[in-house]
Each structure stands twice: as C-alpha cells, then as structure tokens.
Coordinates of C-alpha atoms (C1' of nucleotides) in Angstrom, one line a residue:
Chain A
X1 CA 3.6 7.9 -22.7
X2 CA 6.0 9.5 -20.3
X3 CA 9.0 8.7 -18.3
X4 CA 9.7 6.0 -16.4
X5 CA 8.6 7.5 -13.0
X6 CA 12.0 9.5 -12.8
X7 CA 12.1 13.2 -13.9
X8 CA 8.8 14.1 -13.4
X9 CA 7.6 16.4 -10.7
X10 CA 5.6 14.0 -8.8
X11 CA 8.8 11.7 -9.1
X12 CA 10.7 14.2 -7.5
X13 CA 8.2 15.9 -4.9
X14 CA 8.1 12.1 -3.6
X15 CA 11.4 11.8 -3.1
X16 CA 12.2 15.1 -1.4
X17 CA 8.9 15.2 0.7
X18 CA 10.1 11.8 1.8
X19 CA 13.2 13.2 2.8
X20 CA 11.6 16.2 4.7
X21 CA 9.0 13.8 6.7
X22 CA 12.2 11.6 7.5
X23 CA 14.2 14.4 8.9
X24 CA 11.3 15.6 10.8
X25 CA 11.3 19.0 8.9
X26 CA 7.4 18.7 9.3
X27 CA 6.8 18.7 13.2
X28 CA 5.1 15.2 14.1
X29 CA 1.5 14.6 13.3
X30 CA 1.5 18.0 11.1
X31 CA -1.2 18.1 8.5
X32 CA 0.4 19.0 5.1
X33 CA -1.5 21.0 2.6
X34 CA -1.4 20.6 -0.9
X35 CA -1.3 24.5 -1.6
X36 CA 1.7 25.7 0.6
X37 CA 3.4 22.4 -0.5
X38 CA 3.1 22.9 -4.3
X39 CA 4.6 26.5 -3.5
X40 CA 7.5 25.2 -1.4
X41 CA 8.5 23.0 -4.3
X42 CA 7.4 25.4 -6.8
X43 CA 5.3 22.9 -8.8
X44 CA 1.7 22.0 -8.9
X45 CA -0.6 20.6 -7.1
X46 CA -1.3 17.6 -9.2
X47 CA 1.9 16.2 -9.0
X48 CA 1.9 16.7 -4.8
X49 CA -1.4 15.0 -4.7
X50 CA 0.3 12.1 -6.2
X51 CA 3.3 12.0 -3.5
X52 CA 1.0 12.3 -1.1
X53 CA -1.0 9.3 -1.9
X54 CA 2.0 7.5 -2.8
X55 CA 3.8 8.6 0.7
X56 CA 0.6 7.1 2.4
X57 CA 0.8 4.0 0.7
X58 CA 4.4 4.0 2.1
X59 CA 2.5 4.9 5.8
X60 CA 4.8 7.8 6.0
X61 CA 1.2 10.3 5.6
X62 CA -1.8 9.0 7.4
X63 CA -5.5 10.2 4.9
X64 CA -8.0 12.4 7.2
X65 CA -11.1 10.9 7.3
X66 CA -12.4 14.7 6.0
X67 CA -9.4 14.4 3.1
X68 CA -6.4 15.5 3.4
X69 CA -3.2 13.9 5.1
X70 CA -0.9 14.4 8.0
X71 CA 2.5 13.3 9.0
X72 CA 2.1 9.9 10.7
X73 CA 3.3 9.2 14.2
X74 CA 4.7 6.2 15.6
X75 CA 4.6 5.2 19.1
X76 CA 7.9 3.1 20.0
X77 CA 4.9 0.0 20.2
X78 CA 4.4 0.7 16.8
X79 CA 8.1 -0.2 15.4
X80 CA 8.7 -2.3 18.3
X81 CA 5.7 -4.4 16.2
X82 CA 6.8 -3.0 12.7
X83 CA 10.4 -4.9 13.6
X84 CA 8.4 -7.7 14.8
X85 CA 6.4 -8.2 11.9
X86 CA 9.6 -8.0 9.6
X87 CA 10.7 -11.1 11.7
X88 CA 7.5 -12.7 11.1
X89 CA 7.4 -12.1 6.9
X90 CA 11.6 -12.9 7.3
X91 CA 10.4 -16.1 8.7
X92 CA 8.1 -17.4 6.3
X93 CA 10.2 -16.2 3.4
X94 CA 13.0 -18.7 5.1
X95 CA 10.6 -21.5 6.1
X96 CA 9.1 -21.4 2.8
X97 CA 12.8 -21.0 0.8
X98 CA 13.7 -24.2 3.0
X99 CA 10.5 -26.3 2.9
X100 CA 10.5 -25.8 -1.5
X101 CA 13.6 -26.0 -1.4
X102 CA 15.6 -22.8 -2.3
X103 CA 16.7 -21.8 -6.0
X104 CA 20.0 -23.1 -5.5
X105 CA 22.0 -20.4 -7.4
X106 CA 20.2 -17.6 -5.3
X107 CA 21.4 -19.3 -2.5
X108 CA 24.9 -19.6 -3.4
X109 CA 24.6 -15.7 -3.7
X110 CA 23.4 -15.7 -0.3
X111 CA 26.6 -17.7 0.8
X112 CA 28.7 -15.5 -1.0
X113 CA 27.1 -12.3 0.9
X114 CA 28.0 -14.0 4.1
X115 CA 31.2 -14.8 3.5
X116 CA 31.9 -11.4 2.4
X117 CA 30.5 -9.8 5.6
X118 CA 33.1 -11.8 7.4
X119 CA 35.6 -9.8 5.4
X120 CA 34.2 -6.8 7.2
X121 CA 35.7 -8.3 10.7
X122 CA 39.6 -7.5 11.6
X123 CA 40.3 -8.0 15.3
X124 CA 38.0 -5.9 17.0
X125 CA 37.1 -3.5 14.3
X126 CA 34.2 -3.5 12.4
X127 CA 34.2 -2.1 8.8
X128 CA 30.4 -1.0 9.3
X129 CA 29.7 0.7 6.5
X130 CA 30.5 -2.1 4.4
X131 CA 28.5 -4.3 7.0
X132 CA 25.6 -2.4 6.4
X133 CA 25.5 -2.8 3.2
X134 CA 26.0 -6.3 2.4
X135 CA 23.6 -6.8 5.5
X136 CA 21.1 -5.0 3.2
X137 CA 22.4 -7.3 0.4
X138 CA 21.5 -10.3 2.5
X139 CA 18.1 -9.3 3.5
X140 CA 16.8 -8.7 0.3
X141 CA 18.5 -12.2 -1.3
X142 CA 16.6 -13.8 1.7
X143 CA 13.2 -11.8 0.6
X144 CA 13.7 -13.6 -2.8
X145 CA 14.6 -16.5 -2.2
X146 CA 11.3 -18.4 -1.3
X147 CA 10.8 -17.2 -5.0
X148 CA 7.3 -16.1 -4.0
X149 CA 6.3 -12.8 -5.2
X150 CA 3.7 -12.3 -2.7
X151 CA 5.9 -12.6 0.4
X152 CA 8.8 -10.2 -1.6
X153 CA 6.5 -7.3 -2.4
X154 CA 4.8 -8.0 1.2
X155 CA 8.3 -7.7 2.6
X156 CA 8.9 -4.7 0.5
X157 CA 6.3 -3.0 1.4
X158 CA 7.3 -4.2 5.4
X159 CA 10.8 -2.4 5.2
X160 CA 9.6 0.7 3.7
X161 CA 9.0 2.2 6.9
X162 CA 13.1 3.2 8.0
X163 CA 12.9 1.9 11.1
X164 CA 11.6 -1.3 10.2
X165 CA 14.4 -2.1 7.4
X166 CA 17.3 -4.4 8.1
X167 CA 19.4 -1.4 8.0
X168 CA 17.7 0.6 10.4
X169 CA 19.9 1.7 13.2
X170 CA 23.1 1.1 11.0
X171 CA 23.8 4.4 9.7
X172 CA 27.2 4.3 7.7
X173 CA 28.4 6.6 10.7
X174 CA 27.2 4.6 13.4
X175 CA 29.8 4.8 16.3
X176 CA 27.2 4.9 19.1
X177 CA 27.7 1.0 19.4
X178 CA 29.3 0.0 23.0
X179 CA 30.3 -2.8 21.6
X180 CA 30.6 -4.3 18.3
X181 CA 30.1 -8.1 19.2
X182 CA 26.6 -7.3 18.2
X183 CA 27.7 -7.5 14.8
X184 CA 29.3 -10.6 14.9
X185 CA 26.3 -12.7 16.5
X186 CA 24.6 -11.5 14.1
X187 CA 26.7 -12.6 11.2
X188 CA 26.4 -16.5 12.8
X189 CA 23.0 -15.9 12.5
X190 CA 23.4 -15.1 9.1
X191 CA 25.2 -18.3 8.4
X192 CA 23.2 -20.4 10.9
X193 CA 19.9 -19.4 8.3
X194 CA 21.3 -20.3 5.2
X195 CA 23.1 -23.6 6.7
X196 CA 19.6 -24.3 7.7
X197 CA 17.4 -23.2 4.4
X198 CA 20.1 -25.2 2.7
X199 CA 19.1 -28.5 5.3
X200 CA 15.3 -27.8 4.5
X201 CA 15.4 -27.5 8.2
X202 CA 12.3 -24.4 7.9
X203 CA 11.6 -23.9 11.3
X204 CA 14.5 -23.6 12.8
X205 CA 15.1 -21.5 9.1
X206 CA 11.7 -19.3 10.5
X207 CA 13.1 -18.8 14.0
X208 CA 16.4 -18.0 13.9
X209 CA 14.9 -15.2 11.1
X210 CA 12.6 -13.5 13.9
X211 CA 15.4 -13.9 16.6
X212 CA 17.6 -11.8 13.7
X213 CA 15.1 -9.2 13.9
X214 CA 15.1 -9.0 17.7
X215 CA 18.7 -7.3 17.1
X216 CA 16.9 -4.2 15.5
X217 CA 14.5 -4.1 18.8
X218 CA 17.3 -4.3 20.7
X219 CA 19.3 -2.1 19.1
X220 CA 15.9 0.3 18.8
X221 CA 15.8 0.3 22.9
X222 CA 19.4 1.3 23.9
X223 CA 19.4 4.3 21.2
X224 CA 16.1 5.1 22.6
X225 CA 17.4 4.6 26.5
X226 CA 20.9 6.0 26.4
X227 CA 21.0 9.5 25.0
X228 CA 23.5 8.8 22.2
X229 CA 24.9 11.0 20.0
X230 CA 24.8 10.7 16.4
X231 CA 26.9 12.4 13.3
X232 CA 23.4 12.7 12.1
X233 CA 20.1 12.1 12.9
X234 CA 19.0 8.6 12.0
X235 CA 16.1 8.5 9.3
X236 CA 12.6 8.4 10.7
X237 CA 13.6 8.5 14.4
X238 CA 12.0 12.2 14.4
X239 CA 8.7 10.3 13.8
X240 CA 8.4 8.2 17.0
X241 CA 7.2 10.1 20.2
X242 CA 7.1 9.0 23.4
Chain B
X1 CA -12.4 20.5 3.0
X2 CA -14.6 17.6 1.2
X3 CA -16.5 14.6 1.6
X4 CA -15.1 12.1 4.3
X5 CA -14.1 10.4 1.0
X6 CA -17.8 8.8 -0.3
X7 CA -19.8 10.9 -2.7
X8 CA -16.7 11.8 -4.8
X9 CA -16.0 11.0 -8.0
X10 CA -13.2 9.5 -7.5
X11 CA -14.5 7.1 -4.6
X12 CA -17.4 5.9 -6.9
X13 CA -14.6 5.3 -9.7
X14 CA -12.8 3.3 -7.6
X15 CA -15.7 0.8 -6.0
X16 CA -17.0 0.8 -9.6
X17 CA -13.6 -0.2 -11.2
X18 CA -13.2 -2.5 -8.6
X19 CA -16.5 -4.7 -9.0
X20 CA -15.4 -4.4 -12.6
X21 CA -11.8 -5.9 -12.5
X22 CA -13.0 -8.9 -10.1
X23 CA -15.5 -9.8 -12.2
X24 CA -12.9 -10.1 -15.1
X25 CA -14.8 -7.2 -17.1
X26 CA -11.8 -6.4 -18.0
X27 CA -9.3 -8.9 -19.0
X28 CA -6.4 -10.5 -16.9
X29 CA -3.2 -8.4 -17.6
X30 CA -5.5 -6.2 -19.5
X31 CA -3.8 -2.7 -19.5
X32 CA -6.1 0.2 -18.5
X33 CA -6.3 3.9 -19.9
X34 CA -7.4 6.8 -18.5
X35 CA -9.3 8.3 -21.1
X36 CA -11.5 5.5 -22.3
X37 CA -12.1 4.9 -18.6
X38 CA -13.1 7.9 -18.1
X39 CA -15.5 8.1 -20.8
X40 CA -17.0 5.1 -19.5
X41 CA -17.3 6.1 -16.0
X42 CA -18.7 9.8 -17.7
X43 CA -16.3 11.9 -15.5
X44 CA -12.7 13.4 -16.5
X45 CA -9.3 11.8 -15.9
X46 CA -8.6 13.5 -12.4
X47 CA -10.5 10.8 -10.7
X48 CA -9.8 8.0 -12.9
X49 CA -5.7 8.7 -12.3
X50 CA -7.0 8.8 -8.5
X51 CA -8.5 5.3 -8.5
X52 CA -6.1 4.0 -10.4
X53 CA -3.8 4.7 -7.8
X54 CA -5.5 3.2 -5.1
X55 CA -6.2 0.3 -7.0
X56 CA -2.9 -0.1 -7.5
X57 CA -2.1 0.3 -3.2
X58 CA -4.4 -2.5 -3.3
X59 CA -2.8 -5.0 -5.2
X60 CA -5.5 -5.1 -7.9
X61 CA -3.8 -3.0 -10.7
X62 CA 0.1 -3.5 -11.5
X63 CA 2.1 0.2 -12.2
X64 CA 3.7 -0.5 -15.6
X65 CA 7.6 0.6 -15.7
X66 CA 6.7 3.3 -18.1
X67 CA 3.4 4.7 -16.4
X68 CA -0.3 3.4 -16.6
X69 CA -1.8 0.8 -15.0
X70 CA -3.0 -2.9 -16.1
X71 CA -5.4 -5.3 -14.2
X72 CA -2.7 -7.6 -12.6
X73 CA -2.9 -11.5 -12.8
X74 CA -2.1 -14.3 -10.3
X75 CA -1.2 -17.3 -10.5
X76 CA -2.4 -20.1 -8.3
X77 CA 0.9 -20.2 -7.0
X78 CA 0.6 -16.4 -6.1
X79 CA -3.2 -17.2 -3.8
X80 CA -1.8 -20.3 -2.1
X81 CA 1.2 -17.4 -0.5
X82 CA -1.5 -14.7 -0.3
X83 CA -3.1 -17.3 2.1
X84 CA -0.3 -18.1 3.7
X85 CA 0.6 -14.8 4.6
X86 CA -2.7 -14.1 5.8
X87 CA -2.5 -17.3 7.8
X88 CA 1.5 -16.2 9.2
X89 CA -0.2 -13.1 10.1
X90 CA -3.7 -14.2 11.8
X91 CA -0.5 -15.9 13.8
X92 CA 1.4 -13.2 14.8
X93 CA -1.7 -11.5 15.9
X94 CA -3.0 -14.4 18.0
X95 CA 0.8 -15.1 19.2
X96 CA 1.0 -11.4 20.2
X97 CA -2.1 -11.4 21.8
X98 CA -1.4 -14.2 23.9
X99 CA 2.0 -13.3 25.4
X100 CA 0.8 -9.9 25.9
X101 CA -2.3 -10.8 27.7
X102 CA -5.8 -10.0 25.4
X103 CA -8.4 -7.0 26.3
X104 CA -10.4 -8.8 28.2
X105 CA -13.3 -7.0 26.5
X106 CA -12.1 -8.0 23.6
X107 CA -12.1 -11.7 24.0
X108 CA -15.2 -11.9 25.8
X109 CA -16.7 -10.2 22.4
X110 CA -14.5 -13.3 20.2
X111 CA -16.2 -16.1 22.6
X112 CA -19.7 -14.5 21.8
X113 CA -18.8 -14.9 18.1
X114 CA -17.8 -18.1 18.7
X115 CA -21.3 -19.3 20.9
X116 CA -23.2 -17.9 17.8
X117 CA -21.0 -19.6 14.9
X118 CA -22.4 -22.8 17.0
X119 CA -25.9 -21.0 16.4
X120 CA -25.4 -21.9 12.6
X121 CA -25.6 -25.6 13.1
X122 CA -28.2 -28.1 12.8
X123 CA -28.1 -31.3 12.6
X124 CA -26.5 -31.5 9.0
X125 CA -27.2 -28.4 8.1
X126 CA -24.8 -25.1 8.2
X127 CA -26.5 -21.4 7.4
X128 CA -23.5 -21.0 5.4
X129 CA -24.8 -17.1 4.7
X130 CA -24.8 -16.7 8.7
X131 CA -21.5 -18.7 9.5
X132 CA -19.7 -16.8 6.7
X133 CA -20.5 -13.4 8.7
X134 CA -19.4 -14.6 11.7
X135 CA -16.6 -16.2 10.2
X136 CA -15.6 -12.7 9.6
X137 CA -16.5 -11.0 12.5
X138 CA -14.3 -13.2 14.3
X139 CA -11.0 -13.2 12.2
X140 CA -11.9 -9.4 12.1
X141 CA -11.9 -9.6 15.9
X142 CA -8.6 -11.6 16.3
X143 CA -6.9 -8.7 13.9
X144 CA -7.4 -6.5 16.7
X145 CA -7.1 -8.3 19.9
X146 CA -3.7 -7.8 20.3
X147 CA -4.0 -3.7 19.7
X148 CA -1.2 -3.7 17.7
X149 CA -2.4 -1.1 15.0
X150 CA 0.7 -2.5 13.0
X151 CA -0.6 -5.8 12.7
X152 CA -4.0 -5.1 12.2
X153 CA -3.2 -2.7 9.8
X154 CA -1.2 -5.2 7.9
X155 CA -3.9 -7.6 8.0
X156 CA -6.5 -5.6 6.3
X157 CA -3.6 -5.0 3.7
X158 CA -3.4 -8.2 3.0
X159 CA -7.2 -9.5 2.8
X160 CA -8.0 -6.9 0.7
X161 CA -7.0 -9.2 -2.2
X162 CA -10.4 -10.8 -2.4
X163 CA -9.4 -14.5 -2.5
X164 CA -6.5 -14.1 0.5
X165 CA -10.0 -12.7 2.6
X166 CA -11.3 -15.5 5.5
X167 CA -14.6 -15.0 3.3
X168 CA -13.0 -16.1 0.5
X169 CA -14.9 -19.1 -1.3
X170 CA -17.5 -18.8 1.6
X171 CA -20.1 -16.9 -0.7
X172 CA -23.4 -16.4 0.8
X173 CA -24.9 -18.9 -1.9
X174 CA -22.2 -21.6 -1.8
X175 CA -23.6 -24.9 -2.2
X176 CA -21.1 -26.5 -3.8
X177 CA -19.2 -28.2 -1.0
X178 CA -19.1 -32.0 -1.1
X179 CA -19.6 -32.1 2.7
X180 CA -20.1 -29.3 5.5
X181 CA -17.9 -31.1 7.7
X182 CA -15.2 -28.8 7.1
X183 CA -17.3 -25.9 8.3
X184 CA -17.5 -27.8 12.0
X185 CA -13.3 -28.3 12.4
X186 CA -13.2 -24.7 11.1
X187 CA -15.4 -23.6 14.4
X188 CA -13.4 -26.2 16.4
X189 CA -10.0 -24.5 15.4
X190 CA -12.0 -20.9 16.2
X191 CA -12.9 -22.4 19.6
X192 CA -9.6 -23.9 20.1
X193 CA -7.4 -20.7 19.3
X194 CA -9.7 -18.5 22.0
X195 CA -8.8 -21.2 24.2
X196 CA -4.6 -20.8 23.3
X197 CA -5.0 -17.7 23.5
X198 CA -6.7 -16.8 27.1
X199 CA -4.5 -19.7 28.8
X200 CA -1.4 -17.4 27.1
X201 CA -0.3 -20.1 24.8
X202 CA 1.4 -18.1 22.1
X203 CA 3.0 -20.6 20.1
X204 CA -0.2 -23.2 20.1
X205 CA -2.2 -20.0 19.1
X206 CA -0.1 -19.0 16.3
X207 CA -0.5 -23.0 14.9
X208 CA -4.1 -22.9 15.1
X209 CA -4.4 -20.0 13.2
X210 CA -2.0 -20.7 10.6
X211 CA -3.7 -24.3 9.9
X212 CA -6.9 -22.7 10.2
X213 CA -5.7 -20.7 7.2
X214 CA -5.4 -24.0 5.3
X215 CA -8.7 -24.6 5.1
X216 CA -9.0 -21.7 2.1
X217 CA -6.0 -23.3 0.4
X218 CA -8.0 -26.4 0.6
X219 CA -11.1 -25.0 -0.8
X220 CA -9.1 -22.7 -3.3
X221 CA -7.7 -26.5 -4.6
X222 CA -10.8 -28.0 -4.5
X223 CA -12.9 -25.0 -6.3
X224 CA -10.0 -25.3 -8.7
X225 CA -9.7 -29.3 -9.1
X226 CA -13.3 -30.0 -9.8
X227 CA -15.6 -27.9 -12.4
X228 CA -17.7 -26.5 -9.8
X229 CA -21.1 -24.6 -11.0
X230 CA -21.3 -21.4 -8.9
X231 CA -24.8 -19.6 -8.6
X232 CA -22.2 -16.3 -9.5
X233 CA -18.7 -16.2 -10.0
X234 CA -16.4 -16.2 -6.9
X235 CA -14.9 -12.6 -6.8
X236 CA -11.4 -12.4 -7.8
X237 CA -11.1 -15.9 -9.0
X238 CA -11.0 -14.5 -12.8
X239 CA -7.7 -12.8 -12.2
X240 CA -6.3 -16.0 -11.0
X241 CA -4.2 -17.2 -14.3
X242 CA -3.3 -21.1 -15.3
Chain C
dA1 C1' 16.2 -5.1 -48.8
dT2 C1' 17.7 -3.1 -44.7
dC3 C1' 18.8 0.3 -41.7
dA4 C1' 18.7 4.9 -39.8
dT5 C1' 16.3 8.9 -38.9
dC6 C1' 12.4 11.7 -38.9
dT7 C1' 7.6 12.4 -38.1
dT8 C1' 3.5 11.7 -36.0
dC9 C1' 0.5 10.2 -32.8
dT10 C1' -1.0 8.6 -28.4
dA11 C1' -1.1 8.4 -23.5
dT12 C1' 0.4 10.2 -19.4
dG13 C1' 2.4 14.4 -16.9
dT14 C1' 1.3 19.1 -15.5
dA15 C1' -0.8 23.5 -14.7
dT16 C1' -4.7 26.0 -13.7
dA17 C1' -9.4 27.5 -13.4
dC18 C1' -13.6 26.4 -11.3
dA19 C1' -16.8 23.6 -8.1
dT20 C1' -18.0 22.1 -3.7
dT21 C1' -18.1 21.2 0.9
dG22 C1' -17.2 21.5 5.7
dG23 C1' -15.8 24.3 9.4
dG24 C1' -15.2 28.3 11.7
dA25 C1' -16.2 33.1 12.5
dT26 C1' -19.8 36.3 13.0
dG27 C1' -23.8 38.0 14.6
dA28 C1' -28.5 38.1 16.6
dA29 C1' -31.8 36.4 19.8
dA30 C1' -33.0 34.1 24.1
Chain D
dT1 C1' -23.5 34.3 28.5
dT2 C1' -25.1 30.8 25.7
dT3 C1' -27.0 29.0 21.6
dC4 C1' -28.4 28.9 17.1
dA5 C1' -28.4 30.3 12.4
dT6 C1' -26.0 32.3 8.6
dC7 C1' -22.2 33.5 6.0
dC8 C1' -17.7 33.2 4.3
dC9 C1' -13.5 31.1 3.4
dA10 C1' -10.1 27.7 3.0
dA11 C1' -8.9 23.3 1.2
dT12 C1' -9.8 19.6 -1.6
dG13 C1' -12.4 17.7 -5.6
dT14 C1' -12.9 18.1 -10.7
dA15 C1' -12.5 19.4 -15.4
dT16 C1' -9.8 20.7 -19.0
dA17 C1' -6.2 22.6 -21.9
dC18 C1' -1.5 22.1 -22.8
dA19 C1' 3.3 19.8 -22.5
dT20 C1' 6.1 16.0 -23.3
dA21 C1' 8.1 11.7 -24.1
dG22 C1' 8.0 7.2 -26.1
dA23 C1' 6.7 4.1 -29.5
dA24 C1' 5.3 3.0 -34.0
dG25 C1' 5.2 4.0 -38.5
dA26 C1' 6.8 6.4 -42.7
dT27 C1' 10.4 8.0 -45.5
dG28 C1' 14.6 8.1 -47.4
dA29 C1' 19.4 6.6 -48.5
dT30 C1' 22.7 3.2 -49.1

DNA sequence: ATCATCTTCTATGTATACATTGGGATGAAA
DNA sequence: TTTCATCCCAATGTATACATAGAAGATGAT
C-alpha cells in the first residue's frame, strides 16, 4: 500500500503550500502552476496536482474553468458569511445534541473544558494561549456531540477555512485585544450552551451557538477597522481584500 | 491549457464511476482499486486516481487511513441529518436573504417558478416530471437569492449527495405515492417562504424552509417503511445501509 | 504448537515522457 | 490600422515505468 498520508510528497507539498497560501506568499488571486511549483519544492508534478485538488477541496485554490487553479480571494462578505454559517452548523449540532439528548459522557467532557477555561481567568488577566486552546477543545466536543457524522464532517469541512474556525482571531500572541471582557462573555456562553443542551432546551441550545459565533464577526471587524499590530500576521487574513 | 474540464478522461471516469456507485454496481463499503478500475474504464491510472479524488470531495467515496478509496455507506440515520442540514441551510439562505433585502430580480424570477409549479396541477392530478423541475429551479433559486457565494456554495456541497438533493425521491417516473396531496403543501410552503421572505421575515423564512425540508425525511421514511416498486431504482438509495 | 522474522507480493506513491489543446503571437491581406 | 488566419508554445492531461511500504504468508527456531 503506502503510508498513511504522512511522508509522502503530496503529504507534504499540502502542508507547506497550505502554509505559503496562508501567509500570502502567493499574491491574492495568483494562478499557481504545477511546473514552477513542482520545482520550488523540488518534487513532481503528480504529487502537486494532488495538493492542489486537495487545497481546493479545502477552498484555499479556486479550479479555472480552462483547468488549472488560483489562489482564492475572499471578500470580508465572504467570512463575514463563512463565520455566519459556522453559527448556523454550531446551532444545529447543539439543537440536535439537546433535542436527542446528548451522549452524556461527551458532555461531561464538555463541562470539564469549561470549567478549565475558567482556570484561564485571574483578575484581569487572561491566560490566552491556554484559552485558545481549550476554546478549540470546546468547539470540537460541541461538533461531536449531536453524535451525527454528517453535521461533524460538515462542520469540519466549515472550519477549514482559518478565518472561519473557532480559533480564528486568537493567535497564541494575541495582545491587540482592548479589552479582555470579551473573553469572559464568551466563556458564559460556553456554560449557558451546555446548561442548556443538558435541559434539552435546543433552541435556546441553537441560538446562543450562532450569538457565540458573532464574537468572531466582531472580533473580524475591529482587526479589520483599527490598524492593529500583530507579533505575526494572523493565518489567512492575507487572503481577504477589500 | 486543456478542455474546460469535459472531454477528458478523467471527467468521463468520474460521471461514469459516479452513475456506477449510485446504482450500487459496486457494493456498499466496497473498496475500489485503481488498476482494475482502470482496466474497466480502458484508460491508465492517472485519471482513475483523479476521479477518485473528486469522488471522494463529494462524499461518495471514503479515503481509507492507509490510502485508496471505498464506496462509502450511510446509514438512515446519516440521510435524515444530510436533510436536515440541507433544510438548516435552505434556512440560512432564506433568513439571510430576508434581513438583507432580496435582488429584486431575483425574486421576481422565484415568484415566476412558483406561478408555474401551480401550472402542474389539475384537478387530482400533478405532472410530477414538470413539478420535480421546478421544484428544483426554485430551491436552486433560493441558494442564490441571498448572493452570499458562501452559502450557495455550501448548498451545492451538500445536495450533491443524491438523496440530501430537493429532487430526491421526486423521480421523473414516481408513481408510488399514496396521495399527491403532499405535493400541494409543498407549493404552499414555496409560496409561503417567497412571501417571508419579501415582507423581510427572516426567522418565519428560515421555519418554512426547514419544515419544507421535512417533507424528504417524510418520503425518505415512507420509501423506506413500505416495499415500494420503483419503475428504476432511486439514485443513491443503495448506499443507504440497515 | 507458537512465535518471530523474513520474504514476497500487491497497491499506491512518484517521476517522467509524451499528447493535446487553447491562447497568444505573428504575419499577411483588406 | 484592423482583421483574420496560421503557427507555435505553454500548461495541463495521460500513460507508463519504477519506487516503496504494508500486509499476508512462508519459513524456521524454540
């Protein structure tokens, strides 16, 4: 056979032309060619037609109708919709976790995230690395814990684009924040969900999951309005114009 | 460059190995090689490996941990979330295109679907060949009406599985429905949601089409319940497991 | 008989040569 | 100058030979 998808050249062009799109090595909207690319990463170009399909399956690389693919571009409508939409699939995985009544050891695990993020407060400081984290911890319990496959590998697939995951806009270094009360209404959303999954109260489970979201829109418009500086560029940001 | 993606190899392999796997040529969980595939198909691996890939994008084929591809099998409980999700998202999309305020153009077009689904009645009868095209025309129409190219996007995703489709168990020579009642509240609900939707009722919009999602649940249950005689098989319904 | 190791074989991963097509450059004619 | 036809080339599509790893079976020792 051969490996399990680690230490072969495809494997590996995915993950650094991943890297490259996300950093905006490739100017926005650039077409990539397999030849030049195979050169840069001194392979083929079977295994770089694979990442490239791959990386458009992600929606990282848009196909040309003639063949061939191009970096994508993202308006800030597009993730302001792309956040959205992770609300929406957030949502149903809660409403449908509450109304069939969650897996009740995958929900103490939930509870168990929370109350560790609530380790992460100490006065005013925010350990946000850590917060980041076990907020991407929590997210992906939540995708689970309908225990439908089809709405985890939909919300999967959802988060794939960086600035549509739960972590977007939380880099480990993230001190661009003017405030961090931001994370702590979050975390009560956090434990206003699972209180409510746990009552089989699903809509209010389903809305206070979209409202969750909103933080990332919000959080997506100030970084976008003030011009903040950041130790590093956050992933995928390169991608959005206008 | 090359074709706009028809006329290749690899685009034939793919319809080809798609009308195959619906059909249940090949059996459910049935892994797939390149080789004898390509034998079959007469062509070499290069566009067999391409297909599989997309096949795989579309949710037909499974990726196995340690490479190669197998027909993937659902389980009822798998299609009742497919619809759901395509329900949650024919939602969002009507939701979205209420609070943002429709094209005008676009609704107009939705309201002329919906005067010509009316077309397809008389007296008892339904032209279920003609209502199934409109059918799709307009839940093809409400993908787009709120130009979000993230949610239509996603919505194609997620109706490519061929039983999560609106056209699902509306074949063009279905005659096995008890009563075509149902067909009559399904144009009600399509009437009803263009109504939400131009007064800029998000929320009643985003009901509508979510119940109006039901009615495939309900048909998927009842195509499943009874031993039904189809004139062919319904696409996809062999992968569906238990 | 059981276990470990070695061999072998199979299926995918990779490189590369060749095929093909679509577009752009080039040139001639109006 | 504009327009059309032709040619050429660049980029992807395809075939195929070879590499490699993983699993299954064979072989041997204990």
């Amino acid at each position: 056979m051969s490996k399990a998808g680690a230490n072969t050249h495809a494997t590996r062009a995915l993950v650094e032309l991943r890297e490259r799109i996300l950093t905006g090595e490739f100017g926005v909207g650039m077409r990539l060619y397999e030849v030049p690319v195979a050169e840069q990463l001194k392979i083929s170009r079977t295994p770089v037609r694979d990442a490239f399909g791959r990386l458009a399956e992600e929606g990282l690389l848009d196909r040309l109708p003639g063949g061939g693919y191009a970096v994508r571009t993202f308006s800030v409508e597009d993730v302001i919709d792309a956040i959205e939409l992770r609300g929406v699939l957030e949502g149903m995985a809660a409403r449908l976790a509450a109304e069939r009544g969650p897996d009740p050891h995958k929900l103490e695990t939930m509870q168990k995230i929370v109350i560790a993020i609530d380790g992460c407060f100490s006065g005013e400081d925010v350990n946000i690395g850590r917060y980041s984290e076990l907020n991407s911890d929590f997210h992906e319990a939540l995708a689970g814990l309908a225990g439908s496959r089809t709405i985890q590998r939909e919300i999967e697939r959802a988060t794939k684009l960086p600035f549509a995951s739960p972590a977007a806009f939380l880099p480990e270094n993230a001190r661009y924040f003017p405030q961090t009360h931001s994370f702590r209404s979050a975390q009560e959303q956090h434990r206003a969900l699972v209180v409510a999954i746990e009552a089989r109260e699903g809509t209010r489970a389903d809305a206070i999951a979209r409202e969750h979201a909103r933080i990332a829109r919000h959080n997506l418009e100030y970084v976008l309005g003030e011009d903040v500086n950041f130790d590093q560029p956050l992933p995928g940001l390169a991608l959005i114009v206008n």
